[in-house]
Tab-separated table of C-alpha atoms and ligand atoms in Angstrom:
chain	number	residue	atom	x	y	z
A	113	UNK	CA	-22.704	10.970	14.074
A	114	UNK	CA	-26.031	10.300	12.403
A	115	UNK	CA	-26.879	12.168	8.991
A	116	UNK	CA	-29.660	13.962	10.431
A	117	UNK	CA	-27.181	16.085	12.313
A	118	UNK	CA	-25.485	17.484	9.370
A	119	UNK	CA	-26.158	20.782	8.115
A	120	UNK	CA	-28.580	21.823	5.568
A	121	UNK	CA	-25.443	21.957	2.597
A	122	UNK	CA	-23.425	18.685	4.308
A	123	UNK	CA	-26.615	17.047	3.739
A	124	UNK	CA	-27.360	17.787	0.161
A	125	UNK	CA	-23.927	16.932	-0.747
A	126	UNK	CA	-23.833	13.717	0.603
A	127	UNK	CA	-27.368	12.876	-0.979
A	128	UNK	CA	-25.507	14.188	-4.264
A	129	UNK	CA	-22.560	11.928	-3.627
A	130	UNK	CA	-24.187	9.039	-3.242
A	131	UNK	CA	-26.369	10.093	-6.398
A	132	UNK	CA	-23.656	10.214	-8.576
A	133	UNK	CA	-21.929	7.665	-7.309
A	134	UNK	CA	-24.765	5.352	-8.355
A	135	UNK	CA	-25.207	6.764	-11.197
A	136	UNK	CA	-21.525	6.390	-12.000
A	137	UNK	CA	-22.007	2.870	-10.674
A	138	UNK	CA	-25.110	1.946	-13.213
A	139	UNK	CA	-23.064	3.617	-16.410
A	140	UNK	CA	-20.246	1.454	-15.622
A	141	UNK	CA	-17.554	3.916	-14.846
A	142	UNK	CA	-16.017	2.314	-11.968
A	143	UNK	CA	-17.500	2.469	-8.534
A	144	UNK	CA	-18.399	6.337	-8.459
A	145	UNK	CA	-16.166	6.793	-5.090
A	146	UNK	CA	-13.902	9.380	-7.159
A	147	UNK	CA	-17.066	11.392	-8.728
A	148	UNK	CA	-19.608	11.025	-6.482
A	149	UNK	CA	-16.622	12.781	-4.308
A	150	UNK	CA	-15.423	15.636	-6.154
A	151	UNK	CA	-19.168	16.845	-6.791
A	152	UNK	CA	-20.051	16.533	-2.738
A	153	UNK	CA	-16.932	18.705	-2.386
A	154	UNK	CA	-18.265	21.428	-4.935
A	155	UNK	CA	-21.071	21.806	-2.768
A	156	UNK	CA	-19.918	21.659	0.434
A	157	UNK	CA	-15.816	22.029	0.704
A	158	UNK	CA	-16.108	21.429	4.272
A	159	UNK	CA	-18.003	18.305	3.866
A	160	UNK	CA	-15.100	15.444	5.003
A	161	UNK	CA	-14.527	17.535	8.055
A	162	UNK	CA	-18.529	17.005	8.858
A	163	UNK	CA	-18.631	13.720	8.219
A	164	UNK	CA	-15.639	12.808	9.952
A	165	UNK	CA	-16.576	14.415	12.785
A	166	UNK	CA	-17.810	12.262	15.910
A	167	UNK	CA	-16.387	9.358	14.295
A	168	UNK	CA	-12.627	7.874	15.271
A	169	UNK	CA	-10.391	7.804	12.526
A	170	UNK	CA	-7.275	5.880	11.708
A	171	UNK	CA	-5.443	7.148	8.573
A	172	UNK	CA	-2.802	4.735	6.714
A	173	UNK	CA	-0.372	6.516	4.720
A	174	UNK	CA	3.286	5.236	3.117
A	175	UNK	CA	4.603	4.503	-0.267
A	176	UNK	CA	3.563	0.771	-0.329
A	177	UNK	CA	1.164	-1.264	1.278
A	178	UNK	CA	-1.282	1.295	2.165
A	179	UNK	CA	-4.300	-0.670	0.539
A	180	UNK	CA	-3.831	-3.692	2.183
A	181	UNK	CA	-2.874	-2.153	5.511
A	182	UNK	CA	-6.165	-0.269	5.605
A	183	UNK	CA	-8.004	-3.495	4.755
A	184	UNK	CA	-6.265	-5.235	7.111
A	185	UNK	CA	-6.842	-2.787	10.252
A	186	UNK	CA	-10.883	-2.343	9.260
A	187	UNK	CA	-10.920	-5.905	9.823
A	188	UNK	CA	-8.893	-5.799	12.809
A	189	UNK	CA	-11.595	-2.794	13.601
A	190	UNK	CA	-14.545	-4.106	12.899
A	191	UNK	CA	-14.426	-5.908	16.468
A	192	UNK	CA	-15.439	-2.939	18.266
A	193	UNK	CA	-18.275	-1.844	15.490
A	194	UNK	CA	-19.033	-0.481	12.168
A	195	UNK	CA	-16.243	0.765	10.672
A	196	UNK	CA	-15.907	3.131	7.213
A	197	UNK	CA	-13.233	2.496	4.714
A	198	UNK	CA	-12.327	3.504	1.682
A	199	UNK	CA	-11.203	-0.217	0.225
A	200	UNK	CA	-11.196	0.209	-3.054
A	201	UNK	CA	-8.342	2.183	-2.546
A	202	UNK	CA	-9.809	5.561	-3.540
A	203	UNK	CA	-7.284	7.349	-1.565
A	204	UNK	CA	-7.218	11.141	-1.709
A	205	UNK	CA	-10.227	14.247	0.038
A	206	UNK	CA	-13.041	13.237	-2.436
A	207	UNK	CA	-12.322	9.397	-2.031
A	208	UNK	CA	-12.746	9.934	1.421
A	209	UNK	CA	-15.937	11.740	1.426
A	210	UNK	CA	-17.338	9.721	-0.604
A	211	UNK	CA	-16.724	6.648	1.798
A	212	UNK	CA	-17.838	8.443	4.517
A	213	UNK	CA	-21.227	9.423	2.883
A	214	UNK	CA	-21.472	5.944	1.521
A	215	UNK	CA	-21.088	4.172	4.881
A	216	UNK	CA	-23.137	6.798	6.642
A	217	UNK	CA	-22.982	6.959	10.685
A	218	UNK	CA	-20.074	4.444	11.822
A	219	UNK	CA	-18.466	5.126	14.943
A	220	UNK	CA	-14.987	4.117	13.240
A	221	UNK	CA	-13.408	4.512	10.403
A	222	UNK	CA	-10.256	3.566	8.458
A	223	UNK	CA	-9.087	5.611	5.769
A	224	UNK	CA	-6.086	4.825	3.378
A	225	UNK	CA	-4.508	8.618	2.474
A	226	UNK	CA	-2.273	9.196	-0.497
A	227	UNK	CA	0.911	10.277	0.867
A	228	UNK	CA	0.916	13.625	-0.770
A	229	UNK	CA	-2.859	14.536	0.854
A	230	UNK	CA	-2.064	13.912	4.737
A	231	UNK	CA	-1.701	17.064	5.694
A	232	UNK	CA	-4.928	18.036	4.219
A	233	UNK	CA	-6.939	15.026	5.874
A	234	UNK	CA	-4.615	15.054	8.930
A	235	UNK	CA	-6.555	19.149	9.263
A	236	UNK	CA	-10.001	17.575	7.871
A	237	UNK	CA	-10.518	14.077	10.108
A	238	UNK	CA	-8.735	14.684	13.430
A	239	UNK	CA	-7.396	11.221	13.364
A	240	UNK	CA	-6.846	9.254	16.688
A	241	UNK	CA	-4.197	7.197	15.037
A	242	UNK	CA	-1.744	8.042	11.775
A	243	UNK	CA	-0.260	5.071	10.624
A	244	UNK	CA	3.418	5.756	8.365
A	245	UNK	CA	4.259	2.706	6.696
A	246	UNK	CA	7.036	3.665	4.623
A	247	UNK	CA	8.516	5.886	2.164
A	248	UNK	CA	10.577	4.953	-1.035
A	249	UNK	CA	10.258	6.222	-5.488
A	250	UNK	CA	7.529	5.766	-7.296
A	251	UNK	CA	8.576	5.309	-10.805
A	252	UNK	CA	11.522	7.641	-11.282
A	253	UNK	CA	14.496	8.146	-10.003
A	254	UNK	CA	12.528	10.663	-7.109
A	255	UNK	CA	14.819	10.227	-4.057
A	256	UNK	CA	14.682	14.140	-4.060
A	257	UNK	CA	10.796	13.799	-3.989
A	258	UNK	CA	11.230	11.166	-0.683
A	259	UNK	CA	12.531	13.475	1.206
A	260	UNK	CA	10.656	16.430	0.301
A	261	UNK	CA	7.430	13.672	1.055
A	262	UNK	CA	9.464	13.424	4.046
A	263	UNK	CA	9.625	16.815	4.751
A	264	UNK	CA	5.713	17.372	4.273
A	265	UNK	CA	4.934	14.752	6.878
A	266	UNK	CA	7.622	16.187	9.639
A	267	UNK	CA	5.826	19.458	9.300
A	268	UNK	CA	2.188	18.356	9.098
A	269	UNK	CA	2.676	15.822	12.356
A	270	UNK	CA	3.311	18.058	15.438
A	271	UNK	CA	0.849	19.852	17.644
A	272	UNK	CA	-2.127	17.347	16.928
A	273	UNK	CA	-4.370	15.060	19.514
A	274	UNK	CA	-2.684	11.605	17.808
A	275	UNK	CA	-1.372	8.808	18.012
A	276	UNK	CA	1.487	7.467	15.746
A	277	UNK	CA	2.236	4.282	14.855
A	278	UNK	CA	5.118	4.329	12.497
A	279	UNK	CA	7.747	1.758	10.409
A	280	UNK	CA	11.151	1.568	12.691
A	281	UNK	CA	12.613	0.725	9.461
A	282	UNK	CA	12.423	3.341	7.266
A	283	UNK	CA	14.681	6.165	8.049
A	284	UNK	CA	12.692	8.554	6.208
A	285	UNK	CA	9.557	7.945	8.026
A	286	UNK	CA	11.674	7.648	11.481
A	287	UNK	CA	12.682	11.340	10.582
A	288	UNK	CA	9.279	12.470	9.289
A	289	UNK	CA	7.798	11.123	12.557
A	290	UNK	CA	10.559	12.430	14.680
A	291	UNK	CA	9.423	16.054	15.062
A	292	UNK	CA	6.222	15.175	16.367
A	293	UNK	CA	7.939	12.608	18.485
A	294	UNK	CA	10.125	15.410	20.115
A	295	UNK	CA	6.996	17.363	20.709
A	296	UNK	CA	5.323	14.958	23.009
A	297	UNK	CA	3.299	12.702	20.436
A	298	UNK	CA	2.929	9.089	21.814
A	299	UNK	CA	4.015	6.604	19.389
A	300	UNK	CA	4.479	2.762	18.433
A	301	UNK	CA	7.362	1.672	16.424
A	302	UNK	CA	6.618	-1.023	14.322
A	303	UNK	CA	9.801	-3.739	12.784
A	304	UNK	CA	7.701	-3.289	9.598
A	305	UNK	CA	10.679	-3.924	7.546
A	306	UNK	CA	12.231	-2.314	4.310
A	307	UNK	CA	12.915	-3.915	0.833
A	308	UNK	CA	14.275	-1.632	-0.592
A	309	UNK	CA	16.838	0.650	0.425
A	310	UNK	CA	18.109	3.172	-2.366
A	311	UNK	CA	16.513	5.619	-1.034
A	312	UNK	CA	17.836	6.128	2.338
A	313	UNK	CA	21.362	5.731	2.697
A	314	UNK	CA	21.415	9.925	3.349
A	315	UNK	CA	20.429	11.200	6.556
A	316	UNK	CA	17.116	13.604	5.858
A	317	UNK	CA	18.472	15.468	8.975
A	318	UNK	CA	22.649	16.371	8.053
A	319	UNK	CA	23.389	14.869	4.582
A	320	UNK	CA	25.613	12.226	6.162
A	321	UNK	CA	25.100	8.604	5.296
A	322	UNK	CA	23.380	6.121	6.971
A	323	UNK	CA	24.901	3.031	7.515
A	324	UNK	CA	23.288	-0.517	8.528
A	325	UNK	CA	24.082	-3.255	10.544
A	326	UNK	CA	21.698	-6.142	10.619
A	327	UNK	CA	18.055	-4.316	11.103
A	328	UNK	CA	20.256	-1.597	13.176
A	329	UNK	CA	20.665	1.596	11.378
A	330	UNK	CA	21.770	5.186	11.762
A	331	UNK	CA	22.785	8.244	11.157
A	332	UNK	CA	27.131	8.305	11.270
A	333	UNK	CA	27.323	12.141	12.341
A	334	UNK	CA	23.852	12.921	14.245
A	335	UNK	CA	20.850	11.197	16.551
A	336	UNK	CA	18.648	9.716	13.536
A	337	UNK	CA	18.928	6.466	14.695
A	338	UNK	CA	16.582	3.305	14.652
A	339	UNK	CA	14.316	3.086	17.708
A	340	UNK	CA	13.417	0.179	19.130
A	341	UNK	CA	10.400	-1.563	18.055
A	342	UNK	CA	7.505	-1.622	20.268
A	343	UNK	CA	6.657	-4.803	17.743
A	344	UNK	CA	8.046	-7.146	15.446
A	345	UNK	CA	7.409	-9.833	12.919
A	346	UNK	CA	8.852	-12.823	14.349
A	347	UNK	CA	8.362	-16.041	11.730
A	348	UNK	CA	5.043	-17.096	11.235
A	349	UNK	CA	3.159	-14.444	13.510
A	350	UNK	CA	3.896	-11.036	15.513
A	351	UNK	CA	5.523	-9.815	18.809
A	352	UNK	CA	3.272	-6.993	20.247
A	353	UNK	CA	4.453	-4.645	22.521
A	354	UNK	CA	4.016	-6.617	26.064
A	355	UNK	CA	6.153	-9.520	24.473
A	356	UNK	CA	3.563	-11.631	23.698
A	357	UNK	CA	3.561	-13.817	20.452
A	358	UNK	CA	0.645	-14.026	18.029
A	359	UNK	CA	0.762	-16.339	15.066
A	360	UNK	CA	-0.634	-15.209	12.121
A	361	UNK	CA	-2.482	-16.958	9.472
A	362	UNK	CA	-2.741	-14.648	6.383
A	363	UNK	CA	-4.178	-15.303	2.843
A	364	UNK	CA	-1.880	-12.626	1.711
A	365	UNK	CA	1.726	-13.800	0.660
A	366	UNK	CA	4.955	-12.643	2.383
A	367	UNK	CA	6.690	-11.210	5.197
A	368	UNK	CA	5.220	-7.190	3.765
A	369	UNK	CA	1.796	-8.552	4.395
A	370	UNK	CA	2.892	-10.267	7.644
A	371	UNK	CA	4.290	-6.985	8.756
A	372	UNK	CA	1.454	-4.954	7.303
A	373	UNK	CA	-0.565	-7.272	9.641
A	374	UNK	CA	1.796	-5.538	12.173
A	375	UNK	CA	0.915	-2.489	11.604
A	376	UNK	CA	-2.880	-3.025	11.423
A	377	UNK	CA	-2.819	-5.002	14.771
A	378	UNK	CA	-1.089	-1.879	16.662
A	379	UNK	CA	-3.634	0.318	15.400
A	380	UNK	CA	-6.198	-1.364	16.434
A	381	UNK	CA	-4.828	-2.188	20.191
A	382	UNK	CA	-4.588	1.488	20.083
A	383	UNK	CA	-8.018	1.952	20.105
A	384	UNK	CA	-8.594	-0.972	22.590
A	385	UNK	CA	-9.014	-4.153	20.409
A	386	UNK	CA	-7.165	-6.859	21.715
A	387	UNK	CA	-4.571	-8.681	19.350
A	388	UNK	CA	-5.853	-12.377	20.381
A	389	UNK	CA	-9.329	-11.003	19.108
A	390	UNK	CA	-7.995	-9.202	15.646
A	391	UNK	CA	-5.955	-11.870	14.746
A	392	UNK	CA	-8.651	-14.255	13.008
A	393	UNK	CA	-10.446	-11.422	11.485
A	394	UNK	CA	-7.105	-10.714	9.726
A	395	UNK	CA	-7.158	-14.257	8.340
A	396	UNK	CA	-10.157	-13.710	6.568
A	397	UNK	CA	-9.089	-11.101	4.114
A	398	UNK	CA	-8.269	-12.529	0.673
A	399	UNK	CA	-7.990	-10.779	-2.338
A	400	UNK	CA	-7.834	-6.957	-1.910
A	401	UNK	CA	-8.983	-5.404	-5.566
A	402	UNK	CA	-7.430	-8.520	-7.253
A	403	UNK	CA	-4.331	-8.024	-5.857
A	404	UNK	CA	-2.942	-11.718	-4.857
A	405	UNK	CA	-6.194	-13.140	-6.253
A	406	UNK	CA	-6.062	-16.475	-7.492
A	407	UNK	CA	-7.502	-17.736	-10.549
A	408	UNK	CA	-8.211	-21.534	-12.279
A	409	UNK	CA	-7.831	-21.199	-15.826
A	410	UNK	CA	-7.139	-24.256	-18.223
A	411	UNK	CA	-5.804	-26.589	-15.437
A	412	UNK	CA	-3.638	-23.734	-14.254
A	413	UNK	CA	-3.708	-21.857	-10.853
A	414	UNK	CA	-2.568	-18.485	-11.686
A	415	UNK	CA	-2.126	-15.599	-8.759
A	416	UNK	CA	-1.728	-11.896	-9.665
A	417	UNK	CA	0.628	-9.272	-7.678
A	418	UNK	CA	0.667	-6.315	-8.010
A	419	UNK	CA	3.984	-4.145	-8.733
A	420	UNK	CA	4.049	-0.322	-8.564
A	421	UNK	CA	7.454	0.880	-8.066
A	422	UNK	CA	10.893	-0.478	-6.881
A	423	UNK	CA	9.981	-1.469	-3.802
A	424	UNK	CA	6.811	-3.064	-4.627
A	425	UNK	CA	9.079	-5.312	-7.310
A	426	UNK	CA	11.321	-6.492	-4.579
A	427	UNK	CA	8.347	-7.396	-2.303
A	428	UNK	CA	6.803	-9.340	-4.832
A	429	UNK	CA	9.608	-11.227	-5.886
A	430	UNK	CA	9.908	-12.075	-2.071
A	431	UNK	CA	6.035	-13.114	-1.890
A	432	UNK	CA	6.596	-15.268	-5.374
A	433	UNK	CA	6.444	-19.145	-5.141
A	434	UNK	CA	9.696	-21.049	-7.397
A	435	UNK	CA	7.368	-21.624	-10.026
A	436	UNK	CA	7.018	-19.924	-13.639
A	437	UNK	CA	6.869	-16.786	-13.524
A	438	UNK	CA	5.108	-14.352	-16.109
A	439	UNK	CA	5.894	-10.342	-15.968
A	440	UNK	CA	4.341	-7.133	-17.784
A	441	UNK	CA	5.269	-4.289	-17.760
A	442	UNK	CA	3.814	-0.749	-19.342
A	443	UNK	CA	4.532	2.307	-19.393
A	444	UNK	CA	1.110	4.044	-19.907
A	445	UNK	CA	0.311	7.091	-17.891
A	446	UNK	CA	-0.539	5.881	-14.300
A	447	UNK	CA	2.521	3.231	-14.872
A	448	UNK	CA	4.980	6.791	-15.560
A	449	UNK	CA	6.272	6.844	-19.130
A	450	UNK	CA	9.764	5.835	-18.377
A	451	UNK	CA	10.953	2.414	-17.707
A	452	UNK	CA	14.383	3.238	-16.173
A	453	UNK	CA	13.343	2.391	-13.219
A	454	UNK	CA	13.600	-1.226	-14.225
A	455	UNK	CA	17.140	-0.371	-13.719
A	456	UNK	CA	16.565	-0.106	-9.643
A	457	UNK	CA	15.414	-3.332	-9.412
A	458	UNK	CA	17.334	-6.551	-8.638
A	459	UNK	CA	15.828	-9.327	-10.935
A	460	UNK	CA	18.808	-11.566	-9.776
A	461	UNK	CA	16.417	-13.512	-7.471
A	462	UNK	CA	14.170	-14.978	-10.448
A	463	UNK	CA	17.381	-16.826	-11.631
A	464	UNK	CA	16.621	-20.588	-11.784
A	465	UNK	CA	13.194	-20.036	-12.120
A	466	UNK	CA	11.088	-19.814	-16.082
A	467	UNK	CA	10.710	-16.731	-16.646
A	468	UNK	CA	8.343	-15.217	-19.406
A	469	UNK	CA	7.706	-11.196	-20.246
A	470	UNK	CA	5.288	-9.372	-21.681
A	471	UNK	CA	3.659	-5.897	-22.040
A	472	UNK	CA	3.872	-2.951	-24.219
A	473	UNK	CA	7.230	-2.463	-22.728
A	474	UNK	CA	8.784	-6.415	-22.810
A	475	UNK	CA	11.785	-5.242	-24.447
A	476	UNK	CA	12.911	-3.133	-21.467
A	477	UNK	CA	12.223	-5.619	-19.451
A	478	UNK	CA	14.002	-8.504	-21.911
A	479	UNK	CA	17.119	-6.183	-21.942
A	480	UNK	CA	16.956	-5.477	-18.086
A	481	UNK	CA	16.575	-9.544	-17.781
A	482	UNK	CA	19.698	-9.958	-19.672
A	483	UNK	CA	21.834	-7.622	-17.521
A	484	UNK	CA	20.304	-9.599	-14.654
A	485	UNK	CA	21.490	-12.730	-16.602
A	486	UNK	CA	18.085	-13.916	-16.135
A	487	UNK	CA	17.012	-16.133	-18.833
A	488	UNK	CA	13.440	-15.399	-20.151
A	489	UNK	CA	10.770	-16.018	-23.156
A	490	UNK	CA	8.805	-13.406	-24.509
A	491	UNK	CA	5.435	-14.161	-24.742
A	492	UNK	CA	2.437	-11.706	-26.747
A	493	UNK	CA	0.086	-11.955	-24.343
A	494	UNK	CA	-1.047	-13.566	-21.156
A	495	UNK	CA	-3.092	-16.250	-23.104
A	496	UNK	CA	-0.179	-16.931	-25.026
A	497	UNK	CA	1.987	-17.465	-21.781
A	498	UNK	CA	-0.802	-19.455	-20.412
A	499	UNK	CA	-0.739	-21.803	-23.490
A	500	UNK	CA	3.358	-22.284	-23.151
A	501	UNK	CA	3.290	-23.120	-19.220
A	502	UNK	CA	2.355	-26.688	-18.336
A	503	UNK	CA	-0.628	-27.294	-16.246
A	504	UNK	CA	-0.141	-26.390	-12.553
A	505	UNK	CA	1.328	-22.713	-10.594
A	506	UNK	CA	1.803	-19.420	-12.799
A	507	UNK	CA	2.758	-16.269	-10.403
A	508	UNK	CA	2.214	-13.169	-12.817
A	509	UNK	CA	3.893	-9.729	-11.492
A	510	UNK	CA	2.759	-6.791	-13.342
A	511	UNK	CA	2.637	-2.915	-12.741
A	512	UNK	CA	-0.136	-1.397	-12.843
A	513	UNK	CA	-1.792	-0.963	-16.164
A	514	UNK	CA	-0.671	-4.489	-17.297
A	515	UNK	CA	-1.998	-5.711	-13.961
A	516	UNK	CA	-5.163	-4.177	-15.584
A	517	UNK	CA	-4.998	-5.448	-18.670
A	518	UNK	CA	-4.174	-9.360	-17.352
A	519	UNK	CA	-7.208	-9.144	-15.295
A	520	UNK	CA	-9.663	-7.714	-18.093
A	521	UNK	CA	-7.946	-10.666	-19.892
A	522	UNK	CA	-8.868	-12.978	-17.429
A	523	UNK	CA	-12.913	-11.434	-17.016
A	524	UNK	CA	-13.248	-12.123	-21.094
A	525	UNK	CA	-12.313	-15.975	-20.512
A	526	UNK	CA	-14.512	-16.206	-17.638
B	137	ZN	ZN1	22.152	12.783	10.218
C-alpha cells in the first residue's frame, strides 16, 4: 500500500494527521499520535480501514503486557521488513491511524489494541494474527467487567480470516477464544502464565468454579479446560511449538516479559519469521516508554516499573531485585480514585526487604503495608527517598500517575 493509492479524502486526512500531529509535537503536548488521530477520523471515518489495507496486521490485546508485547513482536517483525507500530502505546482507532499515517506504506504492522476497542479494529484492520494475552481488574473490584470483556471478545472472534495466538493460562481468555476455536479458527496456545488469579476461579461458561492443580486448570462441571500449550517458558528461554528450545536474553525483567517474549515469538513464526532469527532482535529492546528504564542518580542505580492494576503489582514484585524498594501510589484520574484495590494485592513478598512509600495516597499504602506486616518508611518524595537509601540499587514500583510524576522528577535533576 503506497499513499498515492488512497482516495482523494484518505489522503487529506492523513496529510492532516500528520499535520497536527507535528504541530502537537512542536507545542509540546505529547507526541500528537492521539490528536493528529481523532482529526484524520473526522475527515475520513473510514480512514484505518484504508490504511490498513494491503498491509498484514498483528493486533495485541490483554489486560497487561500489551505494550511491551507489541514492542517485542515489531522487533521480532522487523526481520521480514518495515513494520508500523503504535509504541508509544497509543492504543485505541485514532492511535492507530495515526501510526499508520505516520509510518506510511509498510508491508507489516503491529498494533497494540485496548481491550475494549477489538472488535472495532478486529472489523477495521483484517488482522492475520490476534494476539490475547490475558484478562484480569483494572483498578476496582471489576471481575463482573472481566467477564463481560470476556464476553465482547467471544463474540467479536468467530467467522474472521485469523489467526489466534492466545494465553493457555487465563481461563477467561481460553473461553473468550474458545468460540472462535469451535468454529474452525487455527490457534497457538501460549504457557504465558498468570499472576494473578482472583479473577477466575468461576467458570465464564456455567458459574461453577475452577479449580487448579499445578499450571492444570478447569472447569469442575463442564469442558473449559486448559489446553495444551503449543509453547512454553522453560527457565532462561522458550519451548516453541516443534520442541525446540530457544534461550532468551531480555533487557526486560521477569518471567511476564520472558513469556511476553513468548507470545511475540509465535506471532511472528506465524507469519514466517523463524524463532532462531527473532530471538536477538528481542534482546535489543530496552526501555519501553520508561518502563524498566534505568537511571544513575547520586551514586544510585535506580529502575522504574510500572504498576497498573493487581496483576501488574504482583508481576512487578516478581521482576523486583532484594534491594530497597520505593512505592507510590495515586489515585488521580487515570490511576481510578479508589485505592481499595490495594487490598487485592499480596505485599507479603516485600517482607525482609526496606521498604519506603510515597504518593498522594502513602497512607493507604502505609496501612495496607501494616496488614501485610511489612515494615516501611514514609518518605515525601522520591528525592527524599533517594537521599535516605545508601549508594547502590533502588527498584521504585509506582502506578501510573506517580510513575509520571517520579520520572518528571527524574528529567528536572537531569
Ligand atoms: Zn464451566
Amino acid at each position: 500500500m503506497t499513499d498515492h493509492k488512497l482516495p482523494m479524502r484518505a489522503k487529506l486526512a492523513t496529510s492532516l494527521s500528520r499535520g497536527a500531529a507535528a504541530l502537537s509535537r512542536a507545542t509540546g503536548r505529547g507526541d500528537g499520535s492521539v490528536i493528529g488521530g481523532r482529526i484524520a477520523l473526522m475527515v475520513d471515518p473510514n480512514l484505518l480501514a484504508e490504511l490498513a489495507a494491503g498491509r498484514e496486521i498483528a493486533l495485541i490485546s490483554g489486560t497487561n503486557g500489551k505494550t511491551t508485547t507489541t514492542r517485542l513482536t515489531a522487533a521480532a517483525m522487523g526481520v521480514l521488513g518495515d513494520v508500523a507500530t503504535n509504541s508509544l502505546g497509543a492504543n485505541m482507532p485514532t492511535g492507530h491511524t495515526s501510526a499508520l499515517a505516520k509510518a506510511g506504506a509498510t508491508p507489516y504492522a503491529v498494533l497494540e489494541v485496548d481491550e475494549h476497542y477489538l472488535k472495532q479494529v478486529l472489523d477495521a484492520t483484517h488482522p492475520k494474527v490476534v494476539a490475547l494475552l490475558n484478562l484480569s481488574r483494572d483498578q476496582l473490584d471489576r471481575a463482573k467487567e472481566v467477564a463481560m470483556m470476556a464476553a465482547l471478545w467471544r463474540d467479536a472472534l468467530p467467522g474472521r480470516d485469523l489467526h489466534l495466538v492466545a494465553n493457555a493460562d487465563d481461563p477467561m481468555v481460553v473461553w473468550a477464544a474458545g468460540k472462535a476455536v469451535a468454529a474452525g479458527t487455527s490457534v497457538t496456545w501460549v504457557a504465558a502464565g498468570q499472576r494473578f488469579h482472583d479473577d477466575s476461579w468461576v467458570c465464564p461458561e456455567c458459574g461453577a468454579s475452577i479449580e487448579r492443580n499445578g499450571e492444570q486448570w478447569a472447569c469442575v462441571a463442564g469442558n473449559l479446560s486448559r489446553p495444551v500449550p503449543h509453547w512454553t517458558v522453560s527457565g532462561d528461554g522458550v519451548v516453541d511449538n516443534t520442541g525446540t528450545y530457544h534461550h532468551i536474553e531480555l533487557q526486560l525483567p521477569g518471567r511476564v516479559n520472558r513469556a511476553n517474549a513468548a507470545t511475540a515469538l509465535a506471532v511472528a513464526a506465524h507469519f514466517g519469521v523463524p524463532p532462531a532469527k527473532a530471538v536477538p532482535e528481542l534482546s535489543k529492546v530496552a526501555s519501553i516508554a520508561g518502563r524498566y528504564a534505568v537511571v544513575e542518580r547520586d551514586g544510585r542505580t535506580i529502575r522504574l516499573l510500572l504498576s497498573k492494576n493487581p496483576a501488574g503489582w504482583l508481576e512487578a514484585f516478581d521482576m523486583a531485585d532484594d534491594v530497597p524498594t520505593l512505592l507510590s501510589i495515586n489515585a488521580r484520574d487515570p490511576d481510578g480514585l479508589d485505592t481499595s484495590w490495594l487490598y487485592d494485592v499480596d505485599f507479603s513478598p516485600l517482607r525482609g526487604r526496606r521498604v519506603l512509600v510515597t504518593g498522594d495516597r502513602a497512607m493507604d499504602l502505609a496501612v495496607r503495608l501494616e496488614v501485610n506486616d511489612v515494615p516501611f518508611e514514609h518518605v515525601k518524595s522520591f528525592s527524599q527517598a533517594l537521599t535516605l537509601i545508601p549508594p547502590g540499587r533502588l527498584e521504585v514500583i509506582a502506578n501510573y500517575t506517580a510513575f509520571q510524576d517520579i520520572r518528571a522528577e527524574l528529567d528536572r535533576v537531569n
